């Protein structure tokens, strides 16, 4: 009987990623801006999904559906764009990685050790259970807030962490969110580890003496759950009210939905696109709730970090046109300090973080992004963290779970240093 159950579970696991049967990924290396533009046009024309966006001085990784692979390769050959195979069988890679995650779960079960959200990739309920537990065990410094409910009715929660119940107006506010993009599974562990270090394993009194913290580990719970149950590389929300096509092509790219140069660059008006910006700014309840946290705490908020993956980058405004903010020196100085702190902790398998203006670092513009919006309404220092990934297999969004805690730990080093440097810069003005 036990053998039959095991076989059944394996069959279910290996059927889970049938959607990705026949999908392949390719390295692509444009040699000119013209070639880069051609690669960009393939997103809408052939539904190409870039794990790593190419630029003239950087190889990218393109995910291509079976029905478009021949045409994709013909375009690259005709335009003489250098390319090579990255992964022959995406489904196979995902099946193997599911086994690795389950083995990690089994290790904790065998030791009878509770598995925390910064130890492995956990589902939404497990992350929320951890937040519930922290709030219940540390009521003097933690308040859990249900900001609202997602399009599909899931709670969107965050923790307010403060030694003075957010009542000391001399303290600066830091806001960290994660998982605006559903498939970026490494981001909730980084946010959860920040909670752990602020509440359960406090080693730096300054971080509670001088700061109040808001941590939102899963800003897009619908998409996050869907990426676990249906489509591993799902990126958007799950709304179906944005267009007549939304029933067939649900969701909006949350990081193109903020009211800052909305709909102008690096986005799509096609609901079936992964970068669809919605029918209007803040069309999504998920982005409105992030906006509300920013506005509610704006008078004291000095630092906002939205955590994404992957690419080992710390990005700052303005992402729509590559121009620099009036606070560019402060943004760059604090960004470099955060990157240096991460580098001092990082594993050798990961690249050193690059720091700079969003457009100039990643090579393309983005409008409607959270980091730009937060800066536009008055938060002095705002950043997108792109956490590290590996370029082999599909280990960008889906790092081996053995890397989850190390990445969470190094990310915390950046956040904590960033908070201190941000306060020093803001108070000096």
PDB file of N, CA, C and O in Angstrom, residues 85-129:
ATOM      1  N   UNK A  85      22.091  26.660 -26.777  1.00  0.00           N
ATOM      2  CA  UNK A  85      21.080  26.046 -25.923  1.00  0.00           C
ATOM      3  C   UNK A  85      21.418  26.249 -24.447  1.00  0.00           C
ATOM      4  O   UNK A  85      22.567  26.105 -24.037  1.00  0.00           O
ATOM      5  N   UNK A  86      20.398  26.584 -23.699  1.00  0.00           N
ATOM      6  CA  UNK A  86      20.542  26.744 -22.242  1.00  0.00           C
ATOM      7  C   UNK A  86      19.980  25.534 -21.517  1.00  0.00           C
ATOM      8  O   UNK A  86      20.655  24.910 -20.712  1.00  0.00           O
ATOM      9  N   UNK A  87      18.740  25.155 -21.823  1.00  0.00           N
ATOM     10  CA  UNK A  87      18.129  23.963 -21.233  1.00  0.00           C
ATOM     11  C   UNK A  87      17.304  23.252 -22.292  1.00  0.00           C
ATOM     12  O   UNK A  87      16.422  23.843 -22.913  1.00  0.00           O
ATOM     13  N   UNK A  88      17.598  21.983 -22.484  1.00  0.00           N
ATOM     14  CA  UNK A  88      16.934  21.166 -23.502  1.00  0.00           C
ATOM     15  C   UNK A  88      15.507  20.829 -23.132  1.00  0.00           C
ATOM     16  O   UNK A  88      14.641  20.682 -23.994  1.00  0.00           O
ATOM     17  N   UNK A  89      15.218  20.720 -21.817  1.00  0.00           N
ATOM     18  CA  UNK A  89      13.923  20.213 -21.370  1.00  0.00           C
ATOM     19  C   UNK A  89      13.545  20.896 -20.055  1.00  0.00           C
ATOM     20  O   UNK A  89      13.969  20.482 -18.982  1.00  0.00           O
ATOM     21  N   UNK A  90      12.751  21.955 -20.157  1.00  0.00           N
ATOM     22  CA  UNK A  90      12.372  22.723 -18.968  1.00  0.00           C
ATOM     23  C   UNK A  90      11.549  21.876 -18.006  1.00  0.00           C
ATOM     24  O   UNK A  90      11.742  21.938 -16.780  1.00  0.00           O
ATOM     25  N   UNK A  91      10.628  21.066 -18.524  1.00  0.00           N
ATOM     26  CA  UNK A  91       9.811  20.233 -17.645  1.00  0.00           C
ATOM     27  C   UNK A  91      10.685  19.297 -16.814  1.00  0.00           C
ATOM     28  O   UNK A  91      10.473  19.145 -15.611  1.00  0.00           O
ATOM     29  N   UNK A  92      11.643  18.684 -17.443  1.00  0.00           N
ATOM     30  CA  UNK A  92      12.536  17.772 -16.725  1.00  0.00           C
ATOM     31  C   UNK A  92      13.262  18.513 -15.603  1.00  0.00           C
ATOM     32  O   UNK A  92      13.377  18.009 -14.481  1.00  0.00           O
ATOM     33  N   UNK A  93      13.739  19.706 -15.899  1.00  0.00           N
ATOM     34  CA  UNK A  93      14.424  20.495 -14.878  1.00  0.00           C
ATOM     35  C   UNK A  93      13.501  20.778 -13.698  1.00  0.00           C
ATOM     36  O   UNK A  93      13.891  20.664 -12.528  1.00  0.00           O
ATOM     37  N   UNK A  94      12.258  21.145 -13.984  1.00  0.00           N
ATOM     38  CA  UNK A  94      11.314  21.467 -12.911  1.00  0.00           C
ATOM     39  C   UNK A  94      10.969  20.231 -12.092  1.00  0.00           C
ATOM     40  O   UNK A  94      10.822  20.310 -10.864  1.00  0.00           O
ATOM     41  N   UNK A  95      10.802  19.085 -12.754  1.00  0.00           N
ATOM     42  CA  UNK A  95      10.525  17.845 -12.028  1.00  0.00           C
ATOM     43  C   UNK A  95      11.656  17.524 -11.044  1.00  0.00           C
ATOM     44  O   UNK A  95      11.415  17.164  -9.886  1.00  0.00           O
ATOM     45  N   UNK A  96      12.887  17.643 -11.512  1.00  0.00           N
ATOM     46  CA  UNK A  96      14.031  17.353 -10.654  1.00  0.00           C
ATOM     47  C   UNK A  96      14.081  18.337  -9.486  1.00  0.00           C
ATOM     48  O   UNK A  96      14.339  17.945  -8.328  1.00  0.00           O
ATOM     49  N   UNK A  97      13.819  19.582  -9.761  1.00  0.00           N
ATOM     50  CA  UNK A  97      13.907  20.581  -8.695  1.00  0.00           C
ATOM     51  C   UNK A  97      12.790  20.403  -7.673  1.00  0.00           C
ATOM     52  O   UNK A  97      12.978  20.669  -6.479  1.00  0.00           O
ATOM     53  N   UNK A  98      11.625  19.934  -8.098  1.00  0.00           N
ATOM     54  CA  UNK A  98      10.576  19.595  -7.134  1.00  0.00           C
ATOM     55  C   UNK A  98      11.033  18.487  -6.194  1.00  0.00           C
ATOM     56  O   UNK A  98      10.754  18.511  -4.987  1.00  0.00           O
ATOM     57  N   UNK A  99      11.730  17.498  -6.764  1.00  0.00           N
ATOM     58  CA  UNK A  99      12.250  16.420  -5.924  1.00  0.00           C
ATOM     59  C   UNK A  99      13.244  16.955  -4.888  1.00  0.00           C
ATOM     60  O   UNK A  99      13.255  16.527  -3.728  1.00  0.00           O
ATOM     61  N   UNK A 100      14.072  17.905  -5.303  1.00  0.00           N
ATOM     62  CA  UNK A 100      15.066  18.474  -4.389  1.00  0.00           C
ATOM     63  C   UNK A 100      14.379  19.235  -3.255  1.00  0.00           C
ATOM     64  O   UNK A 100      14.761  19.131  -2.084  1.00  0.00           O
ATOM     65  N   UNK A 101      13.332  19.985  -3.604  1.00  0.00           N
ATOM     66  CA  UNK A 101      12.599  20.720  -2.569  1.00  0.00           C
ATOM     67  C   UNK A 101      11.941  19.754  -1.594  1.00  0.00           C
ATOM     68  O   UNK A 101      11.979  19.951  -0.370  1.00  0.00           O
ATOM     69  N   UNK A 102      11.342  18.697  -2.115  1.00  0.00           N
ATOM     70  CA  UNK A 102      10.695  17.718  -1.240  1.00  0.00           C
ATOM     71  C   UNK A 102      11.719  17.025  -0.347  1.00  0.00           C
ATOM     72  O   UNK A 102      11.448  16.754   0.833  1.00  0.00           O
ATOM     73  N   UNK A 103      12.885  16.745  -0.886  1.00  0.00           N
ATOM     74  CA  UNK A 103      13.938  16.144  -0.058  1.00  0.00           C
ATOM     75  C   UNK A 103      14.336  17.069   1.071  1.00  0.00           C
ATOM     76  O   UNK A 103      14.611  16.624   2.197  1.00  0.00           O
ATOM     77  N   UNK A 104      14.351  18.350   0.793  1.00  0.00           N
ATOM     78  CA  UNK A 104      14.653  19.339   1.836  1.00  0.00           C
ATOM     79  C   UNK A 104      13.577  19.329   2.917  1.00  0.00           C
ATOM     80  O   UNK A 104      13.874  19.361   4.109  1.00  0.00           O
ATOM     81  N   UNK A 105      12.308  19.267   2.493  1.00  0.00           N
ATOM     82  CA  UNK A 105      11.217  19.145   3.481  1.00  0.00           C
ATOM     83  C   UNK A 105      11.413  17.896   4.337  1.00  0.00           C
ATOM     84  O   UNK A 105      11.229  17.933   5.563  1.00  0.00           O
ATOM     85  N   UNK A 106      11.770  16.790   3.686  1.00  0.00           N
ATOM     86  CA  UNK A 106      11.919  15.521   4.397  1.00  0.00           C
ATOM     87  C   UNK A 106      13.034  15.588   5.438  1.00  0.00           C
ATOM     88  O   UNK A 106      12.934  14.967   6.505  1.00  0.00           O
ATOM     89  N   UNK A 107      14.088  16.332   5.161  1.00  0.00           N
ATOM     90  CA  UNK A 107      15.175  16.486   6.135  1.00  0.00           C
ATOM     91  C   UNK A 107      14.647  17.092   7.435  1.00  0.00           C
ATOM     92  O   UNK A 107      14.999  16.640   8.530  1.00  0.00           O
ATOM     93  N   UNK A 108      13.833  18.111   7.311  1.00  0.00           N
ATOM     94  CA  UNK A 108      13.300  18.756   8.509  1.00  0.00           C
ATOM     95  C   UNK A 108      12.331  17.837   9.239  1.00  0.00           C
ATOM     96  O   UNK A 108      12.315  17.775  10.474  1.00  0.00           O
ATOM     97  N   UNK A 109      11.496  17.096   8.470  1.00  0.00           N
ATOM     98  CA  UNK A 109      10.573  16.165   9.109  1.00  0.00           C
ATOM     99  C   UNK A 109      11.338  15.080   9.869  1.00  0.00           C
ATOM    100  O   UNK A 109      10.956  14.697  10.973  1.00  0.00           O
ATOM    101  N   UNK A 110      12.412  14.592   9.279  1.00  0.00           N
ATOM    102  CA  UNK A 110      13.192  13.529   9.917  1.00  0.00           C
ATOM    103  C   UNK A 110      13.827  14.007  11.212  1.00  0.00           C
ATOM    104  O   UNK A 110      13.989  13.233  12.167  1.00  0.00           O
ATOM    105  N   UNK A 111      14.182  15.271  11.262  1.00  0.00           N
ATOM    106  CA  UNK A 111      14.793  15.826  12.468  1.00  0.00           C
ATOM    107  C   UNK A 111      13.756  16.352  13.446  1.00  0.00           C
ATOM    108  O   UNK A 111      14.112  16.831  14.522  1.00  0.00           O
ATOM    109  N   UNK A 112      12.476  16.284  13.040  1.00  0.00           N
ATOM    110  CA  UNK A 112      11.386  16.861  13.845  1.00  0.00           C
ATOM    111  C   UNK A 112      11.669  18.330  14.164  1.00  0.00           C
ATOM    112  O   UNK A 112      11.406  18.819  15.271  1.00  0.00           O
ATOM    113  N   UNK A 113      12.217  19.025  13.182  1.00  0.00           N
ATOM    114  CA  UNK A 113      12.567  20.442  13.330  1.00  0.00           C
ATOM    115  C   UNK A 113      11.592  21.280  12.518  1.00  0.00           C
ATOM    116  O   UNK A 113      11.382  21.003  11.332  1.00  0.00           O
ATOM    117  N   UNK A 114      11.003  22.292  13.128  1.00  0.00           N
ATOM    118  CA  UNK A 114      10.087  23.151  12.361  1.00  0.00           C
ATOM    119  C   UNK A 114      10.812  23.814  11.187  1.00  0.00           C
ATOM    120  O   UNK A 114      11.927  24.327  11.347  1.00  0.00           O
ATOM    121  N   UNK A 115      10.196  23.788  10.038  1.00  0.00           N
ATOM    122  CA  UNK A 115      10.774  24.396   8.839  1.00  0.00           C
ATOM    123  C   UNK A 115      10.268  25.822   8.709  1.00  0.00           C
ATOM    124  O   UNK A 115       9.069  26.067   8.644  1.00  0.00           O
ATOM    125  N   UNK A 116      11.186  26.761   8.686  1.00  0.00           N
ATOM    126  CA  UNK A 116      10.834  28.174   8.613  1.00  0.00           C
ATOM    127  C   UNK A 116      10.835  28.654   7.166  1.00  0.00           C
ATOM    128  O   UNK A 116      11.471  28.051   6.291  1.00  0.00           O
ATOM    129  N   UNK A 117      10.165  29.758   6.890  1.00  0.00           N
ATOM    130  CA  UNK A 117      10.100  30.241   5.500  1.00  0.00           C
ATOM    131  C   UNK A 117      11.434  30.690   4.935  1.00  0.00           C
ATOM    132  O   UNK A 117      11.525  30.934   3.737  1.00  0.00           O
ATOM    133  N   UNK A 118      12.457  30.814   5.773  1.00  0.00           N
ATOM    134  CA  UNK A 118      13.779  31.169   5.258  1.00  0.00           C
ATOM    135  C   UNK A 118      14.688  29.949   5.142  1.00  0.00           C
ATOM    136  O   UNK A 118      15.885  30.083   4.887  1.00  0.00           O
ATOM    137  N   UNK A 119      14.134  28.747   5.324  1.00  0.00           N
ATOM    138  CA  UNK A 119      14.888  27.502   5.183  1.00  0.00           C
ATOM    139  C   UNK A 119      14.639  26.802   3.854  1.00  0.00           C
ATOM    140  O   UNK A 119      15.459  25.996   3.410  1.00  0.00           O
ATOM    141  N   UNK A 120      13.487  27.062   3.242  1.00  0.00           N
ATOM    142  CA  UNK A 120      13.090  26.340   2.038  1.00  0.00           C
ATOM    143  C   UNK A 120      11.985  27.139   1.359  1.00  0.00           C
ATOM    144  O   UNK A 120      11.529  28.168   1.880  1.00  0.00           O
ATOM    145  N   UNK A 121      11.529  26.662   0.212  1.00  0.00           N
ATOM    146  CA  UNK A 121      10.390  27.285  -0.462  1.00  0.00           C
ATOM    147  C   UNK A 121       9.110  26.729   0.150  1.00  0.00           C
ATOM    148  O   UNK A 121       8.822  25.534   0.031  1.00  0.00           O
ATOM    149  N   UNK A 122       8.340  27.591   0.812  1.00  0.00           N
ATOM    150  CA  UNK A 122       7.112  27.162   1.479  1.00  0.00           C
ATOM    151  C   UNK A 122       5.908  27.815   0.826  1.00  0.00           C
ATOM    152  O   UNK A 122       5.996  28.891   0.221  1.00  0.00           O
ATOM    153  N   UNK A 123       4.773  27.166   0.972  1.00  0.00           N
ATOM    154  CA  UNK A 123       3.520  27.692   0.440  1.00  0.00           C
ATOM    155  C   UNK A 123       3.041  28.871   1.266  1.00  0.00           C
ATOM    156  O   UNK A 123       3.524  29.148   2.378  1.00  0.00           O
ATOM    157  N   UNK A 124       2.042  29.563   0.735  1.00  0.00           N
ATOM    158  CA  UNK A 124       1.543  30.780   1.374  1.00  0.00           C
ATOM    159  C   UNK A 124       1.076  30.528   2.804  1.00  0.00           C
ATOM    160  O   UNK A 124       1.386  31.310   3.715  1.00  0.00           O
ATOM    161  N   UNK A 125       0.326  29.449   3.028  1.00  0.00           N
ATOM    162  CA  UNK A 125      -0.185  29.184   4.375  1.00  0.00           C
ATOM    163  C   UNK A 125       0.945  29.043   5.384  1.00  0.00           C
ATOM    164  O   UNK A 125       0.834  29.511   6.521  1.00  0.00           O
ATOM    165  N   UNK A 126       2.030  28.393   4.989  1.00  0.00           N
ATOM    166  CA  UNK A 126       3.154  28.205   5.906  1.00  0.00           C
ATOM    167  C   UNK A 126       3.823  29.540   6.220  1.00  0.00           C
ATOM    168  O   UNK A 126       4.251  29.787   7.362  1.00  0.00           O
ATOM    169  N   UNK A 127       3.931  30.401   5.227  1.00  0.00           N
ATOM    170  CA  UNK A 127       4.507  31.729   5.465  1.00  0.00           C
ATOM    171  C   UNK A 127       3.617  32.517   6.416  1.00  0.00           C
ATOM    172  O   UNK A 127       4.095  33.151   7.377  1.00  0.00           O
ATOM    173  N   UNK A 128       2.301  32.481   6.169  1.00  0.00           N
ATOM    174  CA  UNK A 128       1.382  33.208   7.050  1.00  0.00           C
ATOM    175  C   UNK A 128       1.350  32.599   8.451  1.00  0.00           C
ATOM    176  O   UNK A 128       1.210  33.330   9.445  1.00  0.00           O
ATOM    177  N   UNK A 129       1.481  31.285   8.552  1.00  0.00           N
ATOM    178  CA  UNK A 129       1.536  30.662   9.878  1.00  0.00           C
ATOM    179  C   UNK A 129       2.753  31.157  10.657  1.00  0.00           C
ATOM    180  O   UNK A 129       2.675  31.380  11.869  1.00  0.00           O
TER     181      UNK A 129
END
